[in-house]
Coordinates of C-alpha atoms in Angstrom, one line a residue:
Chain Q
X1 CA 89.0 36.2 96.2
X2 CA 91.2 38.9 94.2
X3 CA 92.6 40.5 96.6
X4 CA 94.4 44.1 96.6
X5 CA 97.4 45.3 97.1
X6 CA 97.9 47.2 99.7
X7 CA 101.1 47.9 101.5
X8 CA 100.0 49.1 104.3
X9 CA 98.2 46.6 105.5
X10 CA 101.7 45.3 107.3
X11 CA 100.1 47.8 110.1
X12 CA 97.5 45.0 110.8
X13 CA 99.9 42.4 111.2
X14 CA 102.1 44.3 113.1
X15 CA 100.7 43.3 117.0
X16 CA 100.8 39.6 115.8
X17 CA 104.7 40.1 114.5
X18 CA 105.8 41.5 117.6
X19 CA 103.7 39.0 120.3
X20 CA 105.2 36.2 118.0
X21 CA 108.8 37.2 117.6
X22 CA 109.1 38.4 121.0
X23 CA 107.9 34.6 122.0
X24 CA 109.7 32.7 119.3
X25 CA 112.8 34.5 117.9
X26 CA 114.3 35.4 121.1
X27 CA 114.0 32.1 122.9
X28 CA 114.7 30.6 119.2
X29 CA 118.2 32.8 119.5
X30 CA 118.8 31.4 122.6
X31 CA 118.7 27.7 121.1
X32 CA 120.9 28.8 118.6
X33 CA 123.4 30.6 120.9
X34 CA 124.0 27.6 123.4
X35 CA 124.0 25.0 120.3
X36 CA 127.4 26.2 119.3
X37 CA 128.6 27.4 123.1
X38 CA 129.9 25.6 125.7
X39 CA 128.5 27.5 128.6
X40 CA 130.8 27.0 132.3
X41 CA 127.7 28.8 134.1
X42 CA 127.8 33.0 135.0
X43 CA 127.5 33.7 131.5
X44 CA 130.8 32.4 130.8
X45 CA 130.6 30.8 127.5
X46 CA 133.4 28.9 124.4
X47 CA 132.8 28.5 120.9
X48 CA 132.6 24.8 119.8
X49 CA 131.7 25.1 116.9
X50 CA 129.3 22.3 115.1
X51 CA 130.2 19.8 118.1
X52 CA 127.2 19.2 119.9
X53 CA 125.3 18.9 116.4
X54 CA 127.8 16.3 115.2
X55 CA 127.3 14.1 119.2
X56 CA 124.1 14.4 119.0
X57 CA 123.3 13.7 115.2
X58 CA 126.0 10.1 115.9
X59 CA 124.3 9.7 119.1
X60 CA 122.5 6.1 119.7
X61 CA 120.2 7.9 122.3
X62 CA 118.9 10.2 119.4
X63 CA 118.6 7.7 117.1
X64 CA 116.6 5.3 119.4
X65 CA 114.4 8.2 120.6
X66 CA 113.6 9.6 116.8
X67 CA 113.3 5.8 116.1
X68 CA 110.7 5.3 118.7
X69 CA 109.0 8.9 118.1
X70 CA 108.5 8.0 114.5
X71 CA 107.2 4.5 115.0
X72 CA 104.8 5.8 117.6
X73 CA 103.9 8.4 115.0
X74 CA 103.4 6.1 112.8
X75 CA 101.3 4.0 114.2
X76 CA 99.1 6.5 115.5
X77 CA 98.3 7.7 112.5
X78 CA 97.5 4.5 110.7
X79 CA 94.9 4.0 113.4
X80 CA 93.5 7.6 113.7
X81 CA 93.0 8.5 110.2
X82 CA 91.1 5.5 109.1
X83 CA 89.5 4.9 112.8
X84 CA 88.0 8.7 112.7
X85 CA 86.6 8.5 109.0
X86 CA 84.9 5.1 109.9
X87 CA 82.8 7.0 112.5
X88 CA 82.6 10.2 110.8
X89 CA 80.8 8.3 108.2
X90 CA 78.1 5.9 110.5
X91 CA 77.9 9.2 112.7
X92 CA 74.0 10.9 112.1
X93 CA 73.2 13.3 109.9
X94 CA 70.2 15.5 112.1
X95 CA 68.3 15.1 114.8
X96 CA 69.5 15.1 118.7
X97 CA 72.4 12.9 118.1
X98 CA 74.2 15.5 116.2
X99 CA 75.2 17.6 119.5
X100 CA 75.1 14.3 121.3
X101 CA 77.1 13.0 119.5
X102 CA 79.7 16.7 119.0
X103 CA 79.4 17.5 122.8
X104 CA 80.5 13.7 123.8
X105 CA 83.3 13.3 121.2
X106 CA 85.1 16.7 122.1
X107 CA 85.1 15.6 125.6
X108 CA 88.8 14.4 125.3
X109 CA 90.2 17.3 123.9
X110 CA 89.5 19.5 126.5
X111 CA 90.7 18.0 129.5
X112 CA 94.4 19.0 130.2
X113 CA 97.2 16.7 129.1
X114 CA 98.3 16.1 132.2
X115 CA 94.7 14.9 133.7
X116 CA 95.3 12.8 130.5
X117 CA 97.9 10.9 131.8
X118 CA 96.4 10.3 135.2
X119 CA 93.4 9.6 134.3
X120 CA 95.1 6.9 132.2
X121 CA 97.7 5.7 134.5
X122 CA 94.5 5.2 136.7
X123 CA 92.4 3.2 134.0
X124 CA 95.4 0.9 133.3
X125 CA 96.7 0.1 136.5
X126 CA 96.9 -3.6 136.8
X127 CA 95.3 -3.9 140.1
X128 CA 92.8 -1.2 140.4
X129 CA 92.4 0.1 137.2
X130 CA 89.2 -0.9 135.3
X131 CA 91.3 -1.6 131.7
X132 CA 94.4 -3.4 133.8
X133 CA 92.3 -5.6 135.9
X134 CA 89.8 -6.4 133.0
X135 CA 92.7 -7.8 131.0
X136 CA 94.7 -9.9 133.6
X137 CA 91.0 -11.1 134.3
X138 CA 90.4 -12.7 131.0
X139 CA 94.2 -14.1 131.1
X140 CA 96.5 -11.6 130.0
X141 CA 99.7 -10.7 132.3
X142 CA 99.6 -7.0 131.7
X143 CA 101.3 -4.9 133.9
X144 CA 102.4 -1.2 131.8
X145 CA 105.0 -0.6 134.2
X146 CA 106.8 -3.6 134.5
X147 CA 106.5 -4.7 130.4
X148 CA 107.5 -2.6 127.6
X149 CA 105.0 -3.8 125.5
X150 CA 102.0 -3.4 127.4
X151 CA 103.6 0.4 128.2
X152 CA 103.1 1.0 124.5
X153 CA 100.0 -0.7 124.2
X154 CA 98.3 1.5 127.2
X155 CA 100.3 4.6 125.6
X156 CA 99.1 3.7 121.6
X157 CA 95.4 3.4 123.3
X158 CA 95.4 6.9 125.7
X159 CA 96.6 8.7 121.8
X160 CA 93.9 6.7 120.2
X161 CA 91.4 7.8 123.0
X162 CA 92.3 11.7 123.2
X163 CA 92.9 12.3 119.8
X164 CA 90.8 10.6 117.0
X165 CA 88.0 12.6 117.9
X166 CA 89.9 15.4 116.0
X167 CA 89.8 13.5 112.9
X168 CA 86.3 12.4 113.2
X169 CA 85.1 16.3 113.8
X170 CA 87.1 17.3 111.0
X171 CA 86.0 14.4 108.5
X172 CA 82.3 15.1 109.5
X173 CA 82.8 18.9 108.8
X174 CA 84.1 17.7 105.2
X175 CA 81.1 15.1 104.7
X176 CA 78.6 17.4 105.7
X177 CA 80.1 20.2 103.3
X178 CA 78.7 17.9 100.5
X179 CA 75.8 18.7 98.3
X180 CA 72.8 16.0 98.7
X181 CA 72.7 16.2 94.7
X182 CA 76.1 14.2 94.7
X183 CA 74.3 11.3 96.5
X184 CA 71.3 11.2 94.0
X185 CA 73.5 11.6 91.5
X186 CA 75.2 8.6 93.0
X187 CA 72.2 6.7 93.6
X188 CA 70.7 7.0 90.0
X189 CA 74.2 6.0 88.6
X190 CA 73.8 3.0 90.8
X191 CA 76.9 3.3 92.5
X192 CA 78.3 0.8 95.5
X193 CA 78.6 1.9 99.0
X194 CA 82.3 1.7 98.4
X195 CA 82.1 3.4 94.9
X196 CA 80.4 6.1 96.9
X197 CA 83.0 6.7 99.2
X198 CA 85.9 6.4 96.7
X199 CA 85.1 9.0 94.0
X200 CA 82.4 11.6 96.1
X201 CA 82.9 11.6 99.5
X202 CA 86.6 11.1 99.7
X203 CA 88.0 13.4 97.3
X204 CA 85.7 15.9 99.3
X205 CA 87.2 15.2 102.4
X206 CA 90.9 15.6 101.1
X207 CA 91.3 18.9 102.3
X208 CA 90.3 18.3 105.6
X209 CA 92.0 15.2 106.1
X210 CA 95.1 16.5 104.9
X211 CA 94.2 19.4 107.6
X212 CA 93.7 16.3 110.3
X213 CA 96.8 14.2 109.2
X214 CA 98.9 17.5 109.6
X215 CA 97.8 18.1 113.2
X216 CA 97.7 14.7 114.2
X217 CA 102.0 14.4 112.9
X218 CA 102.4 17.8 114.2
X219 CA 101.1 17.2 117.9
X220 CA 102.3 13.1 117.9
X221 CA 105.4 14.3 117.2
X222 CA 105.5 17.0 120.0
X223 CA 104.1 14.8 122.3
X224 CA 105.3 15.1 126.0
X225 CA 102.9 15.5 128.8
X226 CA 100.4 12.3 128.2
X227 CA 103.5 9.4 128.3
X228 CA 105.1 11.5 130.6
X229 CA 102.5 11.3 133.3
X230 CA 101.7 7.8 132.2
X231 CA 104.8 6.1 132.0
X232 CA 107.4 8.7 132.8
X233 CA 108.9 7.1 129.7
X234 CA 109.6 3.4 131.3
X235 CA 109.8 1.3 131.5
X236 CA 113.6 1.8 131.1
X237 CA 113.4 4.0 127.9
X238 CA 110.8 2.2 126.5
X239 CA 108.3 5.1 126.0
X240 CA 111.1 7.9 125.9
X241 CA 109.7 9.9 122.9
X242 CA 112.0 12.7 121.3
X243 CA 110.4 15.8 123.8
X244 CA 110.7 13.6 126.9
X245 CA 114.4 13.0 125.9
X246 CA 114.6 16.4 125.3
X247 CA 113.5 17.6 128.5
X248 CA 115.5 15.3 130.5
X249 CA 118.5 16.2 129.0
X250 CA 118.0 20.1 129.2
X251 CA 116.4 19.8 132.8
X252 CA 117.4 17.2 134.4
X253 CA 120.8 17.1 132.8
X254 CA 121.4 20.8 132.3
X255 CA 123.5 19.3 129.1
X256 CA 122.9 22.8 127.6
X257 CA 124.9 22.2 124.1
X258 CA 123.2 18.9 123.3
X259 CA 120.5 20.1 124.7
X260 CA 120.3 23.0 122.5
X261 CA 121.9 21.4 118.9
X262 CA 119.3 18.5 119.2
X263 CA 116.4 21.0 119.7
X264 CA 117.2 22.6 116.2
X265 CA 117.4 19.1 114.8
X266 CA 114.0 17.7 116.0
X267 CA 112.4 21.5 115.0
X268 CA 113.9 20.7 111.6
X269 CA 112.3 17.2 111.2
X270 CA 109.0 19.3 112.0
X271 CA 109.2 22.1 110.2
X272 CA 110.7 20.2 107.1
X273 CA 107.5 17.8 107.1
X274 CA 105.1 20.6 108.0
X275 CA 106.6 22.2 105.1
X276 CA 105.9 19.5 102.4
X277 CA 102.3 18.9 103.5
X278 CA 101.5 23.2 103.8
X279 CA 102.9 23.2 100.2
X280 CA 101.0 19.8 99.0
X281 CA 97.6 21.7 100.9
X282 CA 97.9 25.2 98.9
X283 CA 98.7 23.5 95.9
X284 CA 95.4 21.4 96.2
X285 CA 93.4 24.9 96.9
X286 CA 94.9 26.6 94.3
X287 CA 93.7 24.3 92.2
X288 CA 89.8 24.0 93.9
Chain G
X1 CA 73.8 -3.2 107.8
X2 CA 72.0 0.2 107.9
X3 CA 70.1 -0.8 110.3
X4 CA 73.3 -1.4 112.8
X5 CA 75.1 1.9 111.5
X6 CA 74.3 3.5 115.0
X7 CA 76.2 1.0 117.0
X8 CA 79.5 2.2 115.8
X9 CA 79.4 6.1 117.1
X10 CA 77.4 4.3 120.0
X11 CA 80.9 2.2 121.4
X12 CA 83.0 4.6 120.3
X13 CA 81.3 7.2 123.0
X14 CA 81.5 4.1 125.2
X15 CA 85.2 3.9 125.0
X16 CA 85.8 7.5 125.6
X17 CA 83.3 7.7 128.6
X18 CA 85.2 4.7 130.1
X19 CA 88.4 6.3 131.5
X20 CA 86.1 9.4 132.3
X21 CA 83.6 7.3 134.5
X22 CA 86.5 5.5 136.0
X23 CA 88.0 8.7 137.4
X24 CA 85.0 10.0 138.6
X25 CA 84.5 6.4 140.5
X26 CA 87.8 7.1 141.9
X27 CA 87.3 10.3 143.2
X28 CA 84.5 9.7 145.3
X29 CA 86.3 6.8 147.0
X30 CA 87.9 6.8 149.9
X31 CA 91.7 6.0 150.1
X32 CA 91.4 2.5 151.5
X33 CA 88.9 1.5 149.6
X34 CA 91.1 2.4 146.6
X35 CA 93.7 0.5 147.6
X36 CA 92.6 -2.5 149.2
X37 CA 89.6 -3.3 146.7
X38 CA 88.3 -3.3 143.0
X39 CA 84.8 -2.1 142.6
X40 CA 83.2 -0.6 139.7
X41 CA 81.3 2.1 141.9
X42 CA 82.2 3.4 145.1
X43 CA 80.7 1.1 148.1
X44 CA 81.5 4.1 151.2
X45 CA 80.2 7.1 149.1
X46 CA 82.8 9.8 150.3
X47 CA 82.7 13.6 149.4
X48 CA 86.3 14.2 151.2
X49 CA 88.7 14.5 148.4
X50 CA 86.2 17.4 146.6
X51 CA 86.0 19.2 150.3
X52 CA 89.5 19.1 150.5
X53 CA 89.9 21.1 147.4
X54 CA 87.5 23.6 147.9
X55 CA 88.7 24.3 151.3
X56 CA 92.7 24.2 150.9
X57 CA 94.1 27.3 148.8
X58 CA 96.8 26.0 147.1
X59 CA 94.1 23.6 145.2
X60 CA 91.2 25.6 144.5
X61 CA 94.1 28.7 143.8
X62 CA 95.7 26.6 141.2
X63 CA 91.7 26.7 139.5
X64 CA 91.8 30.2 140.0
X65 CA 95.3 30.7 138.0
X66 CA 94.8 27.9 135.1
X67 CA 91.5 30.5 134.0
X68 CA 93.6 33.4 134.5
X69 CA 95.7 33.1 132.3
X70 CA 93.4 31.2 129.9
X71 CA 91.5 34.0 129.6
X72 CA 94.3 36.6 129.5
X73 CA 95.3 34.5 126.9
X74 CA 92.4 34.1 124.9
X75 CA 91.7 38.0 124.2
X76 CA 95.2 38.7 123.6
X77 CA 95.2 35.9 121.0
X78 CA 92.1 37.2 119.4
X79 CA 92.7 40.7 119.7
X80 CA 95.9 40.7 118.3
X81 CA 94.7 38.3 115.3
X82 CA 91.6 39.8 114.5
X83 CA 93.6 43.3 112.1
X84 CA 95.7 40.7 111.0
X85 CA 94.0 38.2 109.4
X86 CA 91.5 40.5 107.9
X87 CA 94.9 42.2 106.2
X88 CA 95.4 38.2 105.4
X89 CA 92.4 37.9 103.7
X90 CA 91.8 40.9 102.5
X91 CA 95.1 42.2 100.9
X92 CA 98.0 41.6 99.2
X93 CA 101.3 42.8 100.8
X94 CA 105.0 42.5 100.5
X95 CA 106.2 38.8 101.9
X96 CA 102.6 38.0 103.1
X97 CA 102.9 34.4 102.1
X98 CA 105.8 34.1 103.8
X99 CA 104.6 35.5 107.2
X100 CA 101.5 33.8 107.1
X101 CA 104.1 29.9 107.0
X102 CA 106.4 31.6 109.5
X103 CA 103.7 32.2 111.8
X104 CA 102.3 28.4 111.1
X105 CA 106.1 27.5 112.3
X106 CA 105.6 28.5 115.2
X107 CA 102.5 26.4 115.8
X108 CA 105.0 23.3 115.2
X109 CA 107.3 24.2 117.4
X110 CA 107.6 21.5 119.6
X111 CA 106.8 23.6 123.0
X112 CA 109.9 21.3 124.7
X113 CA 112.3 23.0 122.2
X114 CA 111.4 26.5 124.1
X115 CA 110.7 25.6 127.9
X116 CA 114.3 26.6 128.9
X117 CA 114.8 29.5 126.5
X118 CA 111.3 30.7 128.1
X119 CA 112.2 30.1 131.4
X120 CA 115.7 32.6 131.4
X121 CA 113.9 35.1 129.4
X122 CA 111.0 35.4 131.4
X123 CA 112.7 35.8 134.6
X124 CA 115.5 38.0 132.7
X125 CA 112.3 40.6 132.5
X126 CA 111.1 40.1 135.6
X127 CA 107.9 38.5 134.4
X128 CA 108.8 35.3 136.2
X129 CA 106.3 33.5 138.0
X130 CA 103.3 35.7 136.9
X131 CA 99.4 35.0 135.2
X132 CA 100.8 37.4 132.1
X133 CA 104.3 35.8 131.4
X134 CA 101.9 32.1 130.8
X135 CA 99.4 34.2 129.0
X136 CA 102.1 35.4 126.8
X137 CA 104.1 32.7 126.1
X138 CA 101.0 30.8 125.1
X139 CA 100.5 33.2 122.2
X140 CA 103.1 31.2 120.6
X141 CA 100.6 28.9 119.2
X142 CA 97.4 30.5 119.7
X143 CA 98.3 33.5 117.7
X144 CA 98.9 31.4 114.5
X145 CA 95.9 29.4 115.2
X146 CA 93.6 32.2 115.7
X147 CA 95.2 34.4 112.7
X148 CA 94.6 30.4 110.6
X149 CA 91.1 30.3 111.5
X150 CA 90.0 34.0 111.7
X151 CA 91.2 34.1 108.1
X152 CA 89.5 31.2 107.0
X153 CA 86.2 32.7 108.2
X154 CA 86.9 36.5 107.1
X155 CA 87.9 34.8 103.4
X156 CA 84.1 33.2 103.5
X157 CA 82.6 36.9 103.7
X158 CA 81.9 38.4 100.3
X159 CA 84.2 41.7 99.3
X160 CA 81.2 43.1 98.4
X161 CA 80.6 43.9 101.5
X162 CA 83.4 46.4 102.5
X163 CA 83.0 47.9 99.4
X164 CA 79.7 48.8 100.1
X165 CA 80.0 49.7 103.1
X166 CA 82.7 52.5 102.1
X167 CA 80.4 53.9 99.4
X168 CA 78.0 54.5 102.0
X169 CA 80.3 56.8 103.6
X170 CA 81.6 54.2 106.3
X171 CA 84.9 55.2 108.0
X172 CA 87.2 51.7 108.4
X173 CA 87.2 51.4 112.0
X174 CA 83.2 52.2 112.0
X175 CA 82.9 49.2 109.7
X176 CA 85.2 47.0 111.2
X177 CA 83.5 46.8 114.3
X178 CA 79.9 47.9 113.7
X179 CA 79.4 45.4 110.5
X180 CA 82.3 43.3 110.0
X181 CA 82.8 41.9 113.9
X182 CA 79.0 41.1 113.8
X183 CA 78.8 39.3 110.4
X184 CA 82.3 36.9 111.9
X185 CA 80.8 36.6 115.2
X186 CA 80.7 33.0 115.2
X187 CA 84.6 32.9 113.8
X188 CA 85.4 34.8 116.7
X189 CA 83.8 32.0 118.5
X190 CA 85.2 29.7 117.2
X191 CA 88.6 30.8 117.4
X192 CA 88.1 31.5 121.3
X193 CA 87.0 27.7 121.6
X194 CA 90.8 26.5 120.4
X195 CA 92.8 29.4 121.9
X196 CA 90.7 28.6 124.9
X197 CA 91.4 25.1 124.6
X198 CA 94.6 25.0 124.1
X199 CA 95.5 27.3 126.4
X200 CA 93.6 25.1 128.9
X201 CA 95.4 22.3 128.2
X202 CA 98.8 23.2 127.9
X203 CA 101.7 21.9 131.0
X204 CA 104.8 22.2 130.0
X205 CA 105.0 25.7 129.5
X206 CA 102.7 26.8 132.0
X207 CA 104.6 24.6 134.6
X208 CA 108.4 25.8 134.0
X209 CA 106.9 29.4 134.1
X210 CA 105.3 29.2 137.1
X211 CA 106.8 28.8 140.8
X212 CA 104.0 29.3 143.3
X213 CA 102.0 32.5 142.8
X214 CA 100.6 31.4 139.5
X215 CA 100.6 27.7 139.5
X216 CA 98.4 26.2 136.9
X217 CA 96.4 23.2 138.6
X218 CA 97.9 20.9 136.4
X219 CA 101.0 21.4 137.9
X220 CA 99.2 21.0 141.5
X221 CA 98.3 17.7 140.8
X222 CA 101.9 16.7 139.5
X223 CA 103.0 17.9 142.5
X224 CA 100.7 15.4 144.7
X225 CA 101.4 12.8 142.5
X226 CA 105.0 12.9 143.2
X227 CA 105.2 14.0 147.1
X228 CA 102.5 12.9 149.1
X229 CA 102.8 9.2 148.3
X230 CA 99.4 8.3 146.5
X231 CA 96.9 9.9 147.4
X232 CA 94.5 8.5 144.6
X233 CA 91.5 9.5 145.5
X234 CA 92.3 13.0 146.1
X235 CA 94.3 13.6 141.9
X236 CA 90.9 12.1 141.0
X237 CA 89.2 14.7 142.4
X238 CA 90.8 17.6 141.0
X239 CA 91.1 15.5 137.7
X240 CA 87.0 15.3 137.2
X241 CA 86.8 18.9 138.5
X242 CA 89.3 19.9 135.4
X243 CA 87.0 18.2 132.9
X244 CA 84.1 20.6 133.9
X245 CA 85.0 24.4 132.1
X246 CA 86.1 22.5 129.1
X247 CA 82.6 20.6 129.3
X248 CA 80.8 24.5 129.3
X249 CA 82.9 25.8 126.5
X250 CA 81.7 23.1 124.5
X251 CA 78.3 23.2 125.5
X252 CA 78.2 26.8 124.2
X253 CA 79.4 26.2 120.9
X254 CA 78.0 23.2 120.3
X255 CA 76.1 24.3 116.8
X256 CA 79.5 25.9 115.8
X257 CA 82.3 23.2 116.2
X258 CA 81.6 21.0 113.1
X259 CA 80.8 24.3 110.9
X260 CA 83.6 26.1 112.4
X261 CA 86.1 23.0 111.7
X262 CA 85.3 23.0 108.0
X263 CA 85.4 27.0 107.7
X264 CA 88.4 27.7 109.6
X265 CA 90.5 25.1 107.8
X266 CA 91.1 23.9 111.6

């Protein structure tokens, strides 16, 4: 769309500029203010500089928490993102399964994180929990609280469970955004199921999916309520992701200057990734 | 292996009913039988743990506050992002493109980064402890989600149509809300679905700005978890009961959610 210029149209964005930088640059300030500030409580506060950047950044707790936050990322992702195009794909195109199938799937989103983790500690407990007890029935020794293992197992799973649908609404919003022509085209040409997917409905579903793995690194990454509730991070620090480590540091803690210096960091991993894949997105539109 | 292409939705909808069902099971047991057996459905049906939360105030209160502020939040989110993503979409201004990333930002902030920062400020303004300072502080990432996907759907409407519109002697605001809400309608939708949602769903924010007067339910239930041993049966309860607004939202845009995911870009 060729759009005008108008200057004045800052007066529409004017509400949303203030709601948001009241919210984020004044509690953003704050960050920034203790990050460099020793504080010795009733507002009495000493300059130190880039300290607390440099502890935290030679840290071993950071790095074994942004260690463990990226594999977990990692792994989620390689699961979700191929996981929720597989049913995307075998889900139906019309008929009653459609909202059957939409009302169902969304099902995990909404519940609150929290109930998440509950609902989850619940499943998996080994003695009363219908996942736990299935799996020391058929002869594993699982136990998530005791074993690190099975705590990233049951934590890898809950992700898997609350999230893929996400990518699997998304993907179906991008298959079903494609022209039937395409497929008779395809089907004329004599194409393979797999020849199919490749060169139609893939490279339709790239904007989306670049959409889904965006959210998906953006919300694994931030994750702190479901493992929190589940595992409390343990066993040990097994399941201590970067916000969990975060939280216990400023809260429980009250390390203020760590506290502070490694929230800037861990926004900066964020935002620097966020910022690659925004620019890799409008670079694909401009082009469409 | 057409023939067989139903069965993989089918036990993927199995898997996510599993936990669901489980919790359900649990909530309608009663406390020994939750600890002292395994059964997959509960052998002494018991309604207890459901009275107990209907009758005590600090549970069914903490239902009471959780919508509160999901609702405050939701038409402050959408009011606010409704003029600005039709200036999104619609024009070309000085550093738009940058606003429009700086706003995403803030949909990545990780919301640990700002619980404490949130905390001082909202008791600094005496806002401590209230429906509103939640509502607010959840515009964080509302705001950029509904400005995202407001503009995504305002983009998909022709420019035709304000132009016409104007010739036939339309004043703005008398098009903006007699033609241009109405044609969007299912954007706005849409966008109250996620703010709703997410709103819904979020803790950590909700529970650091809250003491007692505006306690989410969420926070309730942590609460239980942690004080009154384990009272199983009863964080079941309130779990299920949790599940059921989100259950109606999506019941009432059902038709929208795929359509809406594709058009919004979310």
């Amino acid at each position: 769309m060729n759009k005008t210029i108008n200057q004045k149209a800052w007066f529409f964005v004017v509400p949303v500029f203030v709601l948001v930088a009241f919210n984020a640059a004044i509690p953003l300030m704050t960050v920034v203010n203790y990050s460099f500030q020793e504080t010795f409580g009733n507002n009495v506060f000493a300059w130190e500089g880039t300290r607390w950047f440099k502890q935290i950044l030679l840290s071993e707790r950071f790095h074994d928490a942004l260690g463990r936050q990226i594999a977990f990322t990692f792994i989620i992702l390689l699961i979700q993102i191929p996981l929720g195009i597989g049913i995307a794909l075998t889900m139906p195109k019309k008929g009653w399964g459609v909202p059957v199938c939409l009302i169902l799937m969304s099902m995990p989103l909404l519940i609150p994180w929290n109930v998440v983790g509950a609902m989850w500690n619940i499943f998996a407990l080994p003695d009363i929990g219908f996942l736990g007890y299935s799996l020391n029935a058929i002869g594993f020794d699982f136990n998530f609280t005791q074993q690190p293992g099975d705590a990233w197992f049951t934590t890898i799973l809950m992700d898997v469970w609350h999230w893929t649908s996400l990518v699997v609404l998304l993907s179906y919003a991008g298959l079903n955004s494609i022209q039937p022509a395409y497929y008779q085209a395809a089907e004329i040409d004599g194409a393979s199921r797999w020849a199919t997917f490749r060169y139609i409905e893939l490279p339709k579903m790239k904007k989306v999916l670049t959409l889904a793995i965006l959210l998906r690194f953006m919300d694994s990454f931030m994750i702190y309520t479901e493992p929190f509730v589940l595992t409390g991070g343990g066993p040990g620090n097994a399941t201590a992701f970067l916000s969990i480590d975060l939280v216990k540091m400023a809260l429980g803690q009250f390390d203020l200057g760590p506290a502070a210096a490694m929230s800037l960091i861990y926004f900066f991993i964020v935002l620097l990734v966020c910022w690659v894949f925004y620019s890799l997105m409008m670079k694909n539109e401009v082009k469409s | 292996m057409k023939k067989y292409k139903w069965l993989v939705p089918t036990l993927y909808i199995i898997f996510l009913m599993l936990p669901i069902y489980w919790l359900i099971n649990m909530s309608f047991k009663t406390t020994t039988e939750i600890i002292n057996t395994y059964s997959l459905w509960p052998r002494e049906f018991t309604t207890e743990n459901y009275v107990k939360i209907f009758t005590d105030s600090t549970w069914y209160m903490g239902y009471v506050n959780s919508i509160t502020y999901t609702v405050f939040n939701t038409l402050i989110s959408v009011a606010a992002a409704l003029p600005a993503a039709y200036a999104f979409s619609r024009y070309k201004f000085l550093g738009d493109k940058h606003l429009f990333f700086w706003l995403l930002t803030n949909r990545m902030a990780p919301p640990a980064v700002f619980a404490l920062p949130f905390f001082q400020f909202y008791s600094s303004v005496n806002l401590f402890d209230t429906h509103i300072a939640v509502a607010l502080s959840h515009c964080l990432f509302n705001i950029p989600l509904a400005v995202w996907i407001l503009e995504g759907f305002m983009s998909a409407v022709p420019k035709e149509l304000d132009e016409t519109a104007y010739v036939d002697g339309y004043s703005f605001n008398r098009f903006f809300f007699k033609i241009f809400i109405p044609t969007i309608a299912a954007g706005i939708g849409i966008t109250m679905f996620f703010c709703f949602m997410f709103s819904w769903v979020e803790l950590l924010l909700a529970k650091t700005l809250t003491a007692t007067a505006a306690k989410p339910i969420a926070a309730t239930m942590t609460r239980t978890a942690s004080t009154s041993g384990y009272e199983l049966g009863l964080l079941a309860a309130a779990g299920s009961l949790t599940i059921i607004p989100g259950a109606i939202v999506i019941y009432f845009v059902r038709n929208y959610i795929a359509k809406g995911f594709a058009m919004g870009r979310v």
